[in-house]
PDB file of C-alpha atoms in Angstrom:
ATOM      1  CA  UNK A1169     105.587 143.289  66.874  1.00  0.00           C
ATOM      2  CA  UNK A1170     103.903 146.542  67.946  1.00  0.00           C
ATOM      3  CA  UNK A1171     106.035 148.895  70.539  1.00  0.00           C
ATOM      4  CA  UNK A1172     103.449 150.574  73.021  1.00  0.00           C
ATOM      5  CA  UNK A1173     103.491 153.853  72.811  1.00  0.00           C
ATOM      6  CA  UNK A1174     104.686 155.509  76.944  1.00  0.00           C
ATOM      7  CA  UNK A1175     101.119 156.654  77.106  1.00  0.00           C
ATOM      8  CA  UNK A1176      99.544 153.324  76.811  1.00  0.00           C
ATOM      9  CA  UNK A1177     102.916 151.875  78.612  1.00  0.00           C
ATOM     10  CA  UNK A1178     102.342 154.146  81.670  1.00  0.00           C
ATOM     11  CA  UNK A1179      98.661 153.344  81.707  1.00  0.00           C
ATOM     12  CA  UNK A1180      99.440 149.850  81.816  1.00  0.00           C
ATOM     13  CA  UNK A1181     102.024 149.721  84.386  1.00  0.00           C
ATOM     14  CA  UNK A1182      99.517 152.141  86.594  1.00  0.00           C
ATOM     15  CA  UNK A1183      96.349 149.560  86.298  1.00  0.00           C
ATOM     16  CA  UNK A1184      98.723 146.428  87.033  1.00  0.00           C
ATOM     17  CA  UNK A1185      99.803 148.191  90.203  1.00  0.00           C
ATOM     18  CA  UNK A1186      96.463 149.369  91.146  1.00  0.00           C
ATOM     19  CA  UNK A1187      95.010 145.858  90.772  1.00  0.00           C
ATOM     20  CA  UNK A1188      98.041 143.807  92.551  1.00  0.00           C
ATOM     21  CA  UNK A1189      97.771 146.361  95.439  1.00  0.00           C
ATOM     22  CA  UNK A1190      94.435 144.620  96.806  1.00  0.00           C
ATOM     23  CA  UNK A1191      95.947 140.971  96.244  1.00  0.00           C
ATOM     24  CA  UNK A1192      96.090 139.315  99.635  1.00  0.00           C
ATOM     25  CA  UNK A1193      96.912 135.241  99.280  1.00  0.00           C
ATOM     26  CA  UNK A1194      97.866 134.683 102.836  1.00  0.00           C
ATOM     27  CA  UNK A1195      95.308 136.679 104.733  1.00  0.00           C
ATOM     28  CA  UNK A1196      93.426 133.936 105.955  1.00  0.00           C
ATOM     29  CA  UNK A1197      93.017 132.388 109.495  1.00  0.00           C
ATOM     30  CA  UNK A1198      91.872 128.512 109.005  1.00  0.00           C
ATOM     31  CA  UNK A1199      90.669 126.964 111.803  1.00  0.00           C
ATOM     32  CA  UNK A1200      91.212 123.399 112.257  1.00  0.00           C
ATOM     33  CA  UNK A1201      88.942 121.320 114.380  1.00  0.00           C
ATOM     34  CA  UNK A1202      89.886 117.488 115.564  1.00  0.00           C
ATOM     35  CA  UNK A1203      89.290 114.371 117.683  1.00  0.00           C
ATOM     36  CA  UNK A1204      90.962 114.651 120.379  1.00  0.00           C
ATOM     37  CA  UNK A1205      92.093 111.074 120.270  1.00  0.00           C
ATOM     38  CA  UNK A1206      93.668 111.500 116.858  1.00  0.00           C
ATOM     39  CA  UNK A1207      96.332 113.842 119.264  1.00  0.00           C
ATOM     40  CA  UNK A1208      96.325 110.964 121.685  1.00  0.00           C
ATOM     41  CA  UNK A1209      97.740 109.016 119.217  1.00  0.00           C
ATOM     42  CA  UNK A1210     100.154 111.174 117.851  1.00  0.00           C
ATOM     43  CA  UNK A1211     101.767 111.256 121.544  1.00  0.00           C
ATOM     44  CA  UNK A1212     101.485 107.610 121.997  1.00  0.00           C
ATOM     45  CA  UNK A1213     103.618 106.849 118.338  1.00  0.00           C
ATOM     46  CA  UNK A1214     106.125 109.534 118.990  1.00  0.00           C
ATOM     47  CA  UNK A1215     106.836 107.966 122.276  1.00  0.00           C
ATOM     48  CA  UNK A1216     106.742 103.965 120.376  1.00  0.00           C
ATOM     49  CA  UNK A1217     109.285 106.115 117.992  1.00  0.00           C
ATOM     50  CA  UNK A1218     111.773 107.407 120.446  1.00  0.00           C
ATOM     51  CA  UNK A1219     112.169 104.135 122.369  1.00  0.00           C
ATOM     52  CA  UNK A1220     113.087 102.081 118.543  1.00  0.00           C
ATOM     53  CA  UNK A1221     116.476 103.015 117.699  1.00  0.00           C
ATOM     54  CA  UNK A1222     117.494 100.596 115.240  1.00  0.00           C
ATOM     55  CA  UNK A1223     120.763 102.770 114.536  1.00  0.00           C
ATOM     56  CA  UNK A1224     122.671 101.093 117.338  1.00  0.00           C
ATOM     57  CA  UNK A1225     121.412  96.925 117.429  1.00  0.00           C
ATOM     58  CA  UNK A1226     122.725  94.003 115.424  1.00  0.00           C
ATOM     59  CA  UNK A1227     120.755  92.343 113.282  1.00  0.00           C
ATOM     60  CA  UNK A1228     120.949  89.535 111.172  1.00  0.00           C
ATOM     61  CA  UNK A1229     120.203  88.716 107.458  1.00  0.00           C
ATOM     62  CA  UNK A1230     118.215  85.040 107.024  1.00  0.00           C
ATOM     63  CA  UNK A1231     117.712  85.537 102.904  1.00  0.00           C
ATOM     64  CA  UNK A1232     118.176  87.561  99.860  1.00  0.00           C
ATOM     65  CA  UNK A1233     116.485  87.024  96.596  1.00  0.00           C
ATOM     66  CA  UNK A1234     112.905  87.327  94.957  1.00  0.00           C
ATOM     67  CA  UNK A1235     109.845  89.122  97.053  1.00  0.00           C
ATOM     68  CA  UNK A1236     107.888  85.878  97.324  1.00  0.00           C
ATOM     69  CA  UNK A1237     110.756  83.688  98.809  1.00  0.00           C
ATOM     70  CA  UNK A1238     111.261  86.189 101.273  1.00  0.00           C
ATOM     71  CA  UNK A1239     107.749  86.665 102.516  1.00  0.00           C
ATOM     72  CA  UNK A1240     107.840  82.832 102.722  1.00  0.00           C
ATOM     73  CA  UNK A1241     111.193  82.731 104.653  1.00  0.00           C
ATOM     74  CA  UNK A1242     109.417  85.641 106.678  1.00  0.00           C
ATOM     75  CA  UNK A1243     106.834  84.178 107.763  1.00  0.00           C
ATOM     76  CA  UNK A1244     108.315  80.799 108.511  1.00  0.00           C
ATOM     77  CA  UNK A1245     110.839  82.536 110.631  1.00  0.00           C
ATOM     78  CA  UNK A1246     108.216  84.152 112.519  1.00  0.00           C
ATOM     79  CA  UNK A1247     106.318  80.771 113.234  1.00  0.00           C
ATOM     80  CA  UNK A1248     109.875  79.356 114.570  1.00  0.00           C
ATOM     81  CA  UNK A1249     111.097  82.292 116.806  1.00  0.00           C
ATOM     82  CA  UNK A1250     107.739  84.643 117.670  1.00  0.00           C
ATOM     83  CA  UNK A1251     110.377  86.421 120.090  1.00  0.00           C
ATOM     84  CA  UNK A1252     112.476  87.822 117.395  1.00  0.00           C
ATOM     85  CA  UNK A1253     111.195  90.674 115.097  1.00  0.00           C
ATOM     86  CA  UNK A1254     111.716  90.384 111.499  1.00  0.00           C
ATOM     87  CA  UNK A1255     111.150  92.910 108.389  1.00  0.00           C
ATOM     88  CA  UNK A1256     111.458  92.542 104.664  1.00  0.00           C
ATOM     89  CA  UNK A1257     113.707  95.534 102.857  1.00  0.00           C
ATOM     90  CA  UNK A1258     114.297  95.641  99.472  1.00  0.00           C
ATOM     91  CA  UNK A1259     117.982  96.139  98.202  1.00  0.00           C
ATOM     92  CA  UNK A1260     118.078  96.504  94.379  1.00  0.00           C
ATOM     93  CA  UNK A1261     117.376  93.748  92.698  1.00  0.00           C
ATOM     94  CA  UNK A1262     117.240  91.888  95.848  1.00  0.00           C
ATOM     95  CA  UNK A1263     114.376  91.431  98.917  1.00  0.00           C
ATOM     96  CA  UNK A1264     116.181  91.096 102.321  1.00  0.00           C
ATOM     97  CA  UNK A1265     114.782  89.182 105.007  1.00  0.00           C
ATOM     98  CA  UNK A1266     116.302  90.349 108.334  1.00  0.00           C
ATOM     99  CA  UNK A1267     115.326  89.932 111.712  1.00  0.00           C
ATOM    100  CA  UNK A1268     115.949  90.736 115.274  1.00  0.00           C
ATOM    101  CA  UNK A1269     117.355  93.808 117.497  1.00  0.00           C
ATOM    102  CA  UNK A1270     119.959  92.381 119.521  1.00  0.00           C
ATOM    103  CA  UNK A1271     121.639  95.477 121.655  1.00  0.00           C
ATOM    104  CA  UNK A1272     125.053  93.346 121.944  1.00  0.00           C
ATOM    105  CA  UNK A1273     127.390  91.588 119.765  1.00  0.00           C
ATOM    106  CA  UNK A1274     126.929  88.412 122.168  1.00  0.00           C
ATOM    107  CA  UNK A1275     123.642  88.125 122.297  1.00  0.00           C
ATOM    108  CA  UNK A1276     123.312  88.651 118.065  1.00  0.00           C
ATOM    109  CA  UNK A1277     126.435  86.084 117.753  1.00  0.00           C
ATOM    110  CA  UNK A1278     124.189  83.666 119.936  1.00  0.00           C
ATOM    111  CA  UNK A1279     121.302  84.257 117.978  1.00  0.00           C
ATOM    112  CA  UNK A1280     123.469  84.070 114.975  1.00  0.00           C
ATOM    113  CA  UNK A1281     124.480  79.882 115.698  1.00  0.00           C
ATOM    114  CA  UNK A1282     120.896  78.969 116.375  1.00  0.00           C
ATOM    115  CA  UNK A1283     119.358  80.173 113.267  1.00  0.00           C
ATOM    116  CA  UNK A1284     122.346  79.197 111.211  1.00  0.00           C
ATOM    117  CA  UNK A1285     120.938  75.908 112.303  1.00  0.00           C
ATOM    118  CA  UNK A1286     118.362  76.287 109.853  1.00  0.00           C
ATOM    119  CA  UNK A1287     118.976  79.149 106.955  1.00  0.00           C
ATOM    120  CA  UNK A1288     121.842  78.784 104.794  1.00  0.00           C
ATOM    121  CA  UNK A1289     123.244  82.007 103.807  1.00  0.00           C
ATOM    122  CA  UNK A1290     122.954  83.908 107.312  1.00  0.00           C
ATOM    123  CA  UNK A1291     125.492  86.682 108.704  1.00  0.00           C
ATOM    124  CA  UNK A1292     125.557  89.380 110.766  1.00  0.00           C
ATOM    125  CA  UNK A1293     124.729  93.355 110.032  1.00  0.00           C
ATOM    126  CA  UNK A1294     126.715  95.670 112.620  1.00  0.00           C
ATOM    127  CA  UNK A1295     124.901  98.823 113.737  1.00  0.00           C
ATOM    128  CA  UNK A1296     124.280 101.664 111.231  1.00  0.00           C
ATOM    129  CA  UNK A1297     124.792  98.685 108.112  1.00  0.00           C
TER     130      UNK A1297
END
């Protein structure tokens, strides 16, 4: 390995600086231009967002085992009771089918005996499960 001799070292150092002094990355104005419905919607989901707060509702798990079972159960569910929501989540190694948002432990307990009726393994989640 050759050592640069300070001559060659200072002329080095001196062209690096004098070509990194005219970098500028983040100089740049971009101007953005869109629909003004695309902001529409933004509003209208951000107010759908703030009024679902899942955090604090009981909810109650129909099934737990392979994806296709539980898009079955799912959608079976749905065709039964069209006034309760329902979602899928997957739990490692396990898809969970659970549905509704009931804001009180009464009203999920009720739930709870009528669709015990007709899943087997049913049982209630507590807020922020």
């Amino acid at each position: 390995m050759r050592i640069l001799s300070p001559s060659k070292n200072l002329f080095l150092t001196i062209t690096t600086i004098a070509f990194a002094h005219n970098i500028n990355a983040q100089d740049q104005n971009l101007t953005l231009n869109q629909d003004p419905k695309f902001e529409q919607l933004l509003n209208e989901k951000r107010k759908i967002n703030t009024s679902i707060n899942t955090n604090d509702t009981y909810r109650i798990q129909i099934f737990s085992g392979k994806s296709d079972e539980a898009k079955k159960t799912l959608s079976d569910f749905k065709r039964e009771n069209s006034d309760i929501d329902g979602t899928i989540i997957f739990s490692t190694p396990n898809y969970k089918v659970i549905v509704g948002n009931f804001k009180t432990r009464i009203e999920a307990e009720r739930n709870l005996v009528e669709i015990k009726k007709r899943y087997k393994t049913v049982f209630l989640l507590k807020p922020g499960k």
